[in-house]
């Protein structure tokens, strides 16, 4: 599971870790919402109201959606963007106990707010495969075009500065308590997210090493 403020690089590192571990599914709640939005589903319409405001989608909606996604993925998985509240973490714990699939590690990516704002302002996201770039820190080879799939790169509506500030406030109030939640359970692996993508991936793999060997 990847935990951390918006802009810490959870999505980027989740994709990189998925590439490293064969056959592991990636469940990203933000990506599922954005996909539903593009397809014009009722779930997408409901989520949009919260996402545009930088607020969290209600717990019951997200928990149901992740339960369905986990049921579709019988093997290993990486969670990106879930849980974001203690209620979601409690629900996940019960769900994973029921299916005898314990969490093996929680990567907490640490980044200060100003660095996060700077990263998100320059972030561009592929409208097709969801990979992310940064106009300054990690530009695509061709401007506006995804290196991986050729899709169009766009700025997410919720990456506007005012919304980013609200998302950070929501992170501190509702999601940051999960760091303690998982520390108490002996699952927390803290990683400094200030650095290049390669540096952070290498720190993440080091931090996971102990857990990965054990399971
Ligand atoms: P992300 O792509 O992870 O930054 O998520 C984008 C937005 O989707 C968030 O700002 C929330 O509005 C919503 N969202 C994603 N995951 C969750 C979650 N676990 N709980 C509530 N809202 C979520």
Coordinates of N, CA and C and ligand atoms in Angstrom, one line a residue:
X1 N 0.8 -1.2 0.0 CA 0.0 0.0 0.0 C 0.9 1.2 0.0
X2 N 0.5 2.2 -0.8 CA 1.2 3.5 -0.8 C 0.4 4.6 -0.1
X3 N 1.1 5.2 0.8 CA 0.4 6.3 1.6 C 1.2 7.5 1.4
X4 N 0.6 8.7 1.5 CA 1.4 9.9 1.4 C 0.5 11.0 0.8
X5 N 1.0 12.3 1.0 CA 0.2 13.4 0.5 C 0.1 13.5 -1.0
X6 N -0.9 14.2 -1.5 CA -1.0 14.4 -3.0 C 0.4 15.0 -3.4
X7 N 0.9 14.5 -4.5 CA 2.2 15.0 -5.0 C 3.4 14.2 -4.6
X8 N 3.2 13.3 -3.6 CA 4.4 12.6 -3.1 C 4.9 11.6 -4.1
X9 N 4.1 11.2 -5.1 CA 4.5 10.3 -6.2 C 4.0 8.9 -6.0
X10 N 2.8 8.8 -5.3 CA 2.3 7.4 -5.1 C 2.0 6.7 -6.4
X11 N 1.3 7.4 -7.3 CA 0.9 6.8 -8.6 C 2.1 6.4 -9.4
X12 N 3.1 7.3 -9.4 CA 4.3 7.0 -10.2 C 5.0 5.8 -9.6
X13 N 5.2 5.8 -8.3 CA 5.9 4.6 -7.7 C 5.1 3.4 -7.7
X14 N 3.8 3.5 -7.7 CA 2.9 2.3 -7.8 C 3.1 1.6 -9.1
X15 N 3.2 2.4 -10.2 CA 3.4 1.8 -11.5 C 4.8 1.2 -11.6
X16 N 5.8 1.9 -11.0 CA 7.2 1.3 -11.1 C 7.3 0.0 -10.3
X17 N 6.6 0.0 -9.1 CA 6.7 -1.3 -8.3 C 5.9 -2.4 -9.0
X18 N 4.8 -2.0 -9.7 CA 4.0 -3.0 -10.4 C 4.9 -3.7 -11.5
X19 N 5.7 -2.8 -12.2 CA 6.6 -3.3 -13.2 C 7.6 -4.3 -12.6
X20 N 8.0 -4.1 -11.4 CA 9.1 -4.9 -10.7 C 8.5 -6.2 -10.3
X21 N 7.3 -6.2 -9.8 CA 6.7 -7.5 -9.3 C 5.7 -8.1 -10.2
X22 N 6.1 -9.2 -10.8 CA 5.3 -9.9 -11.8 C 3.9 -10.3 -11.3
X23 N 2.9 -9.9 -12.1 CA 1.6 -10.4 -11.9 C 0.9 -9.7 -10.7
X24 N 1.4 -8.6 -10.2 CA 0.7 -7.9 -9.1 C -0.2 -6.9 -9.7
X25 N -1.5 -6.9 -9.2 CA -2.5 -5.9 -9.7 C -2.3 -4.6 -9.1
X26 N -2.6 -3.5 -9.8 CA -2.6 -2.2 -9.2 C -4.0 -1.7 -9.1
X27 N -4.4 -1.3 -7.9 CA -5.7 -0.8 -7.6 C -5.5 0.7 -7.2
X28 N -5.9 1.6 -8.0 CA -5.8 3.0 -7.7 C -7.2 3.6 -7.7
X29 N -7.6 4.1 -6.5 CA -9.0 4.6 -6.4 C -9.2 5.8 -7.2
X30 N -8.2 6.7 -7.2 CA -8.3 7.9 -8.1 C -8.5 7.6 -9.5
X31 N -7.7 6.6 -10.0 CA -7.8 6.2 -11.4 C -9.1 5.6 -11.7
X32 N -9.7 4.8 -10.8 CA -11.0 4.2 -11.0 C -12.0 5.3 -11.1
X33 N -12.0 6.3 -10.2 CA -12.9 7.4 -10.3 C -12.8 8.1 -11.7
X34 N -11.6 8.4 -12.0 CA -11.4 9.2 -13.3 C -11.9 8.4 -14.5
X35 N -11.7 7.1 -14.5 CA -12.1 6.2 -15.6 C -13.7 6.3 -15.6
X36 N -14.3 6.2 -14.4 CA -15.8 6.2 -14.4 C -16.3 7.6 -14.9
X37 N -15.5 8.6 -14.6 CA -15.9 10.0 -15.0 C -15.9 10.0 -16.5
X38 N -14.8 9.5 -17.1 CA -14.7 9.5 -18.6 C -15.8 8.7 -19.3
X39 N -16.2 7.7 -18.6 CA -17.3 6.8 -19.2 C -18.7 7.3 -18.8
X40 N -18.7 8.4 -18.0 CA -20.0 9.0 -17.7 C -20.9 8.1 -16.8
X41 N -20.3 7.3 -16.0 CA -21.2 6.4 -15.1 C -21.7 7.2 -13.9
X42 N -22.8 6.7 -13.2 CA -23.3 7.4 -12.0 C -22.2 7.5 -11.0
X43 N -21.3 6.5 -10.8 CA -20.2 6.6 -9.8 C -19.3 7.7 -10.2
X44 N -19.0 7.9 -11.4 CA -18.1 9.0 -11.9 C -18.7 10.3 -11.6
X45 N -20.0 10.4 -11.9 CA -20.8 11.7 -11.6 C -20.7 12.1 -10.1
X46 N -21.0 11.0 -9.3 CA -21.0 11.3 -7.9 C -19.6 11.7 -7.4
X47 N -18.6 11.0 -7.8 CA -17.2 11.3 -7.3 C -16.8 12.6 -7.8
X48 N -17.2 13.1 -9.0 CA -16.7 14.3 -9.5 C -16.9 15.5 -8.6
X49 N -18.1 15.5 -8.0 CA -18.4 16.6 -7.1 C -17.4 16.8 -6.0
X50 N -16.9 15.7 -5.4 CA -15.9 15.7 -4.3 C -14.5 16.0 -4.9
X51 N -14.2 15.3 -6.0 CA -12.9 15.5 -6.5 C -12.6 16.9 -6.9
X52 N -13.5 17.5 -7.6 CA -13.3 18.9 -8.1 C -13.1 19.9 -6.9
X53 N -13.7 19.5 -5.7 CA -13.5 20.4 -4.6 C -12.3 20.0 -3.7
X54 N -11.6 19.0 -4.1 CA -10.5 18.5 -3.3 C -10.9 17.8 -2.1
X55 N -12.2 17.3 -2.0 CA -12.7 16.6 -0.8 C -12.6 15.1 -1.1
X56 N -12.8 14.4 0.0 CA -12.8 12.9 -0.2 C -14.2 12.4 -0.5
X57 N -14.3 11.4 -1.4 CA -15.5 10.7 -1.7 C -15.9 10.0 -0.5
X58 N -17.2 9.9 -0.2 CA -17.7 9.2 1.1 C -17.1 7.8 1.2
X59 N -16.8 7.5 2.5 CA -16.2 6.2 2.8 C -17.0 5.0 2.2
X60 N -18.3 5.0 2.4 CA -19.1 3.8 1.9 C -18.9 3.6 0.4
X61 N -18.9 4.6 -0.3 CA -18.8 4.5 -1.8 C -17.4 3.9 -2.1
X62 N -16.3 4.4 -1.5 CA -15.0 4.0 -1.8 C -14.8 2.6 -1.4
X63 N -15.2 2.2 -0.2 CA -15.0 0.9 0.4 C -15.7 -0.2 -0.5
X64 N -16.9 0.1 -0.9 CA -17.6 -0.8 -1.8 C -16.8 -1.0 -3.1
X65 N -16.3 0.1 -3.7 CA -15.6 0.0 -4.9 C -14.3 -0.8 -4.8
X66 N -13.6 -0.6 -3.7 CA -12.3 -1.4 -3.5 C -12.6 -2.8 -3.2
X67 N -13.7 -3.1 -2.5 CA -14.1 -4.5 -2.2 C -14.3 -5.2 -3.5
X68 N -15.0 -4.6 -4.5 CA -15.3 -5.2 -5.8 C -13.9 -5.4 -6.5
X69 N -13.1 -4.4 -6.5 CA -11.8 -4.5 -7.2 C -10.9 -5.6 -6.6
X70 N -10.9 -5.8 -5.3 CA -10.2 -6.8 -4.7 C -10.7 -8.2 -5.0
X71 N -12.1 -8.3 -5.1 CA -12.7 -9.6 -5.4 C -12.3 -10.0 -6.9
X72 N -12.1 -9.0 -7.7 CA -11.7 -9.3 -9.1 C -10.2 -9.7 -9.2
X73 N -9.4 -9.5 -8.2 CA -8.0 -9.7 -8.2 C -7.6 -10.7 -7.1
X74 N -7.6 -12.0 -7.4 CA -7.4 -13.0 -6.4 C -5.9 -13.0 -5.9
X75 N -5.0 -12.5 -6.7 CA -3.5 -12.6 -6.3 C -3.0 -11.4 -5.5
X76 N -1.8 -11.1 -5.7 CA -1.2 -9.9 -5.0 C -1.6 -8.6 -5.6
X77 N -1.5 -7.6 -4.8 CA -2.0 -6.3 -5.2 C -1.3 -5.1 -4.6
X78 N -1.3 -4.0 -5.3 CA -0.7 -2.7 -4.7 C -1.9 -1.8 -4.7
X79 N -2.1 -1.2 -3.5 CA -3.1 -0.2 -3.3 C -2.5 1.2 -3.4
X80 N -3.1 2.0 -4.3 CA -2.6 3.4 -4.4 C -3.8 4.4 -4.1
X81 N -3.7 5.2 -3.1 CA -4.8 6.1 -2.8 C -5.9 5.6 -1.9
X82 N -5.7 4.4 -1.4 CA -6.7 3.8 -0.5 C -5.9 3.0 0.5
X83 N -6.3 3.1 1.8 CA -7.3 3.9 2.4 C -6.8 5.3 2.6
X84 N -7.8 6.2 2.8 CA -7.5 7.6 3.1 C -8.1 8.1 4.4
X85 N -8.8 7.2 5.1 CA -9.4 7.6 6.4 C -9.2 6.3 7.3
X86 N -9.3 6.6 8.6 CA -9.3 5.4 9.5 C -10.4 4.5 9.3
X87 N -11.6 5.0 9.0 CA -12.8 4.1 8.7 C -12.5 3.2 7.5
X88 N -11.8 3.8 6.5 CA -11.5 2.9 5.3 C -10.5 1.9 5.7
X89 N -9.5 2.3 6.5 CA -8.4 1.3 6.9 C -9.1 0.2 7.7
X90 N -10.0 0.5 8.6 CA -10.7 -0.5 9.4 C -11.4 -1.5 8.5
X91 N -12.1 -0.9 7.5 CA -12.9 -1.7 6.6 C -12.0 -2.6 5.7
X92 N -10.9 -2.1 5.3 CA -9.9 -2.9 4.6 C -9.4 -4.0 5.4
X93 N -9.0 -3.7 6.7 CA -8.5 -4.8 7.5 C -9.5 -5.9 7.6
X94 N -10.8 -5.6 7.9 CA -11.8 -6.7 8.0 C -11.8 -7.5 6.7
X95 N -11.9 -6.8 5.6 CA -12.0 -7.4 4.3 C -10.8 -8.4 4.0
X96 N -9.6 -7.9 4.3 CA -8.4 -8.7 4.0 C -8.3 -9.9 5.0
X97 N -8.8 -9.7 6.2 CA -8.9 -10.9 7.1 C -9.8 -11.9 6.6
X98 N -11.0 -11.5 6.1 CA -12.0 -12.4 5.6 C -11.4 -13.2 4.4
X99 N -10.6 -12.6 3.6 CA -10.1 -13.3 2.4 C -8.6 -13.8 2.7
X100 N -8.2 -13.8 3.9 CA -6.9 -14.3 4.3 C -5.7 -13.8 3.4
X101 N -5.8 -12.5 3.2 CA -4.7 -11.8 2.4 C -4.2 -10.7 3.2
X102 N -3.3 -10.9 4.1 CA -2.8 -9.8 4.9 C -1.9 -8.8 4.2
X103 N -1.9 -7.6 4.6 CA -1.1 -6.6 4.0 C 0.4 -7.0 4.4
X104 N 1.3 -6.8 3.5 CA 2.7 -7.1 3.8 C 3.6 -5.9 4.0
X105 N 3.1 -4.7 3.6 CA 3.9 -3.5 3.9 C 3.1 -2.3 3.5
X106 N 3.4 -1.2 4.2 CA 2.8 0.1 3.9 C 3.9 1.1 3.6
X107 N 4.0 1.6 2.4 CA 5.1 2.6 2.1 C 4.5 4.0 2.3
X108 N 5.1 4.7 3.3 CA 4.6 6.1 3.5 C 5.6 7.0 2.9
X109 N 5.2 7.7 1.8 CA 6.1 8.6 1.1 C 5.9 10.0 1.7
X110 N 7.1 10.5 2.2 CA 7.0 11.8 2.9 C 7.5 12.9 2.0
X111 N 6.7 14.0 2.0 CA 7.1 15.2 1.2 C 6.5 16.4 1.8
X112 N 7.2 17.5 1.9 CA 6.6 18.7 2.6 C 5.6 19.4 1.6
X113 N 4.7 20.2 2.2 CA 3.6 20.7 1.4 C 4.1 21.6 0.2
X114 N 5.1 22.4 0.4 CA 5.5 23.3 -0.6 C 6.0 22.5 -1.8
X115 N 6.8 21.5 -1.5 CA 7.3 20.6 -2.6 C 6.2 20.0 -3.4
X116 N 5.1 19.6 -2.6 CA 4.0 18.9 -3.2 C 3.3 19.9 -4.1
X117 N 3.1 21.1 -3.7 CA 2.4 22.1 -4.5 C 3.1 22.3 -5.8
X118 N 4.5 22.4 -5.7 CA 5.3 22.7 -6.9 C 5.2 21.5 -7.9
X119 N 5.3 20.3 -7.3 CA 5.2 19.1 -8.2 C 3.8 19.1 -9.0
X120 N 2.7 19.3 -8.2 CA 1.4 19.1 -8.8 C 1.1 20.2 -9.8
X121 N 1.6 21.4 -9.6 CA 1.4 22.5 -10.6 C 2.0 22.1 -11.9
X122 N 3.1 21.4 -12.0 CA 3.7 21.0 -13.2 C 3.3 19.6 -13.7
X123 N 2.4 19.0 -13.0 CA 2.1 17.6 -13.4 C 1.2 17.5 -14.6
X124 N 1.4 16.6 -15.5 CA 0.6 16.3 -16.6 C 0.3 14.8 -16.6
X125 N -1.0 14.5 -16.9 CA -1.4 13.1 -16.7 C -1.8 12.5 -18.1
X126 N -1.5 11.3 -18.4 CA -1.9 10.7 -19.7 C -3.4 10.4 -19.6
X127 N -4.2 10.9 -20.6 CA -5.6 10.7 -20.5 C -6.0 9.3 -20.9
X128 N -5.0 8.5 -21.4 CA -5.3 7.2 -21.7 C -4.8 6.2 -20.7
X129 N -3.4 6.2 -20.4 CA -2.9 5.1 -19.4 C -2.7 5.7 -18.0
X130 N -2.9 7.0 -17.8 CA -2.8 7.6 -16.4 C -1.4 7.8 -16.0
X131 N -0.4 7.5 -16.8 CA 1.0 7.8 -16.3 C 1.2 9.3 -16.2
X132 N 2.1 9.7 -15.3 CA 2.2 11.1 -15.0 C 3.6 11.6 -15.4
X133 N 3.7 12.8 -15.7 CA 4.9 13.5 -16.1 C 5.0 14.8 -15.4
X134 N 6.1 15.5 -15.5 CA 6.2 16.9 -14.9 C 6.9 17.7 -15.9
X135 N 6.3 18.9 -16.2 CA 6.8 19.7 -17.3 C 8.3 20.1 -17.0
X136 N 8.6 20.3 -15.7 CA 10.0 20.7 -15.4 C 10.9 19.5 -15.0
X137 N 10.3 18.6 -14.1 CA 11.1 17.6 -13.4 C 11.3 16.3 -14.3
X138 N 10.2 16.0 -15.1 CA 10.2 14.8 -15.8 C 9.4 14.9 -17.0
X139 N 9.9 15.7 -18.0 CA 9.0 16.0 -19.2 C 9.0 14.8 -20.1
X140 N 7.9 14.7 -20.9 CA 7.8 13.6 -21.9 C 8.7 13.9 -23.0
X141 N 9.1 12.8 -23.8 CA 10.0 13.1 -24.9 C 9.4 14.1 -25.9
X142 N 8.0 13.9 -26.2 CA 7.3 14.9 -27.1 C 6.3 15.6 -26.3
X143 N 6.3 16.9 -26.3 CA 5.5 17.7 -25.5 C 4.0 17.3 -25.7
X144 N 3.3 17.1 -24.6 CA 1.9 16.8 -24.7 C 1.5 15.3 -25.0
X145 N 2.6 14.5 -25.2 CA 2.3 13.1 -25.7 C 3.0 12.1 -24.7
X146 N 2.2 11.1 -24.3 CA 2.7 10.1 -23.4 C 3.8 9.2 -24.0
X147 N 4.9 9.1 -23.4 CA 6.0 8.2 -23.9 C 5.5 6.8 -24.0
X148 N 4.8 6.4 -23.0 CA 4.4 4.9 -22.9 C 3.4 4.5 -23.9
X149 N 2.3 5.3 -24.1 CA 1.3 4.8 -25.0 C 0.8 5.8 -26.1
X150 N 1.5 7.0 -26.1 CA 1.1 7.9 -27.2 C -0.2 8.7 -26.9
X151 N -0.7 8.5 -25.7 CA -2.0 9.2 -25.3 C -1.7 10.7 -25.1
X152 N -2.8 11.5 -25.0 CA -2.7 12.9 -24.8 C -2.5 13.2 -23.3
X153 N -1.5 14.1 -23.1 CA -1.2 14.5 -21.7 C -2.1 15.8 -21.3
X154 N -2.7 15.7 -20.2 CA -3.6 16.8 -19.8 C -3.3 17.2 -18.3
X155 N -3.8 18.4 -17.9 CA -3.6 18.8 -16.5 C -5.0 18.4 -15.8
X156 N -4.8 17.6 -14.7 CA -6.1 17.3 -14.0 C -6.7 18.5 -13.4
X157 N -8.1 18.6 -13.4 CA -8.8 19.7 -12.9 C -8.4 20.0 -11.4
X158 N -8.2 18.9 -10.7 CA -7.9 19.1 -9.2 C -6.4 19.3 -9.0
X159 N -5.6 19.6 -10.0 CA -4.2 20.0 -9.8 C -4.1 21.5 -9.9
X160 N -5.2 22.2 -9.9 CA -5.1 23.7 -9.8 C -4.7 24.0 -8.4
X161 N -3.9 25.1 -8.2 CA -3.3 25.4 -6.9 C -4.3 25.4 -5.7
X162 N -5.4 26.1 -5.9 CA -6.4 26.2 -4.8 C -6.9 24.8 -4.3
X163 N -7.2 24.0 -5.3 CA -7.7 22.7 -5.0 C -6.6 21.8 -4.4
X164 N -5.4 22.0 -4.8 CA -4.2 21.3 -4.3 C -4.1 21.6 -2.8
X165 N -4.2 22.9 -2.4 CA -4.1 23.3 -1.0 C -5.2 22.6 -0.2
X166 N -6.4 22.6 -0.7 CA -7.5 21.9 0.0 C -7.2 20.4 0.2
X167 N -6.7 19.8 -0.9 CA -6.3 18.4 -0.8 C -5.3 18.1 0.3
X168 N -4.3 19.0 0.4 CA -3.3 18.9 1.4 C -3.9 19.0 2.8
X169 N -4.8 20.0 3.0 CA -5.5 20.1 4.3 C -6.2 18.8 4.6
X170 N -6.9 18.3 3.6 CA -7.7 17.1 3.9 C -6.8 15.9 4.2
X171 N -5.6 15.9 3.5 CA -4.6 14.8 3.8 C -4.2 14.9 5.3
X172 N -3.9 16.1 5.8 CA -3.4 16.2 7.1 C -4.4 15.9 8.1
X173 N -5.7 16.3 7.9 CA -6.8 16.0 8.8 C -7.2 14.6 8.8
X174 N -7.4 14.0 7.6 CA -8.0 12.7 7.6 C -7.1 11.5 7.3
X175 N -6.1 11.7 6.5 CA -5.2 10.6 6.1 C -4.0 10.4 6.9
X176 N -3.3 11.5 7.3 CA -2.1 11.4 8.0 C -2.2 10.5 9.3
X177 N -3.3 10.5 10.0 CA -3.4 9.5 11.1 C -3.1 8.1 10.8
X178 N -3.2 7.7 9.5 CA -3.0 6.3 9.1 C -1.5 6.0 9.3
X179 N -0.6 7.0 9.3 CA 0.8 6.7 9.5 C 0.9 6.0 10.9
X180 N 0.3 6.5 11.9 CA 0.4 5.9 13.2 C -0.4 4.5 13.2
X181 N -1.5 4.5 12.6 CA -2.3 3.3 12.5 C -1.5 2.1 12.0
X182 N -0.7 2.3 10.9 CA 0.1 1.2 10.4 C 1.4 1.1 11.1
X183 N 1.9 2.1 11.7 CA 3.1 2.0 12.6 C 2.8 1.0 13.7
X184 N 1.7 1.2 14.4 CA 1.3 0.4 15.5 C 1.2 -1.1 15.0
X185 N 0.8 -1.3 13.8 CA 0.7 -2.7 13.3 C 2.0 -3.3 12.8
X186 N 3.1 -2.5 12.9 CA 4.4 -3.0 12.5 C 4.6 -3.1 10.9
X187 N 3.7 -2.4 10.2 CA 3.7 -2.5 8.7 C 4.4 -1.3 8.0
X188 N 4.6 -0.2 8.8 CA 5.0 1.1 8.2 C 6.4 1.0 7.7
X189 N 6.7 1.5 6.5 CA 8.0 1.7 5.9 C 8.0 3.1 5.4
X190 N 8.8 4.0 6.1 CA 8.8 5.4 5.7 C 9.9 5.7 4.7
X191 N 9.6 6.4 3.7 CA 10.5 6.7 2.6 C 10.5 8.2 2.3
X192 N 11.7 8.8 2.2 CA 11.8 10.2 1.8 C 11.4 10.3 0.3
X193 N 10.4 11.1 0.0 CA 9.9 11.2 -1.4 C 10.5 12.3 -2.2
X194 N 11.5 13.0 -1.5 CA 12.1 14.2 -2.2 C 13.3 13.6 -2.9
X195 N 13.2 13.5 -4.2 CA 14.4 13.0 -5.0 C 13.8 12.6 -6.4
X196 N 14.7 12.1 -7.2 CA 14.3 11.6 -8.5 C 13.4 10.4 -8.4
X197 N 12.7 10.1 -9.5 CA 11.8 8.9 -9.5 C 12.7 7.6 -9.2
X198 N 13.9 7.5 -9.8 CA 14.8 6.4 -9.6 C 15.2 6.3 -8.1
X199 N 15.6 7.5 -7.6 CA 16.0 7.5 -6.2 C 14.9 7.0 -5.2
X200 N 13.7 7.5 -5.5 CA 12.6 7.1 -4.6 C 12.3 5.6 -4.7
X201 N 12.3 5.1 -6.0 CA 12.0 3.7 -6.2 C 13.1 2.9 -5.5
X202 N 14.3 3.3 -5.6 CA 15.3 2.5 -4.9 C 15.2 2.5 -3.4
X203 N 14.8 3.7 -2.8 CA 14.5 3.7 -1.4 C 13.4 2.8 -1.0
X204 N 12.3 2.9 -1.9 CA 11.1 2.1 -1.6 C 11.5 0.6 -1.6
X205 N 12.3 0.2 -2.6 CA 12.6 -1.3 -2.7 C 13.4 -1.7 -1.5
X206 N 14.4 -0.8 -1.1 CA 15.1 -1.1 0.2 C 14.2 -1.3 1.3
X207 N 13.3 -0.3 1.5 CA 12.4 -0.3 2.6 C 11.5 -1.5 2.6
X208 N 11.1 -2.0 1.4 CA 10.3 -3.2 1.3 C 11.0 -4.5 1.4
X209 N 12.4 -4.4 1.3 CA 13.2 -5.6 1.2 C 12.9 -6.6 2.3
X210 N 12.9 -6.1 3.5 CA 12.7 -7.0 4.7 C 11.3 -7.7 4.6
X211 N 10.3 -6.9 4.2 CA 9.0 -7.5 4.1 C 8.9 -8.4 2.9
X212 N 9.4 -8.0 1.8 CA 9.3 -8.8 0.6 C 10.0 -10.2 0.8
X213 N 11.2 -10.2 1.6 CA 11.9 -11.4 1.8 C 11.0 -12.4 2.7
X214 N 10.4 -11.7 3.7 CA 9.6 -12.5 4.7 C 8.4 -13.2 4.0
X215 N 7.8 -12.6 3.0 CA 6.6 -13.3 2.4 C 6.9 -13.9 1.1
Ligands
LIG1 P1 -5.8 10.7 -6.4 O1 -5.7 10.4 -7.8 O2 -5.4 9.5 -5.5 O3 -5.1 11.9 -5.9 O4 -7.4 10.9 -6.1 C1 -8.1 11.9 -6.6 C2 -9.4 12.2 -5.9 O5 -10.2 11.1 -5.9 C3 -9.2 12.6 -4.4 O6 -8.8 13.9 -4.2 C4 -10.6 12.2 -3.8 O7 -11.5 13.2 -4.2 C5 -10.9 11.0 -4.6 N1 -10.4 9.8 -3.9 C6 -9.4 8.9 -4.4 N2 -9.2 7.9 -3.5 C7 -10.1 8.1 -2.4 C8 -10.3 7.5 -1.2 N3 -9.6 6.4 -0.8 N4 -11.3 8.0 -0.4 C9 -12.0 9.1 -0.7 N5 -11.8 9.8 -1.9 C10 -10.8 9.3 -2.7

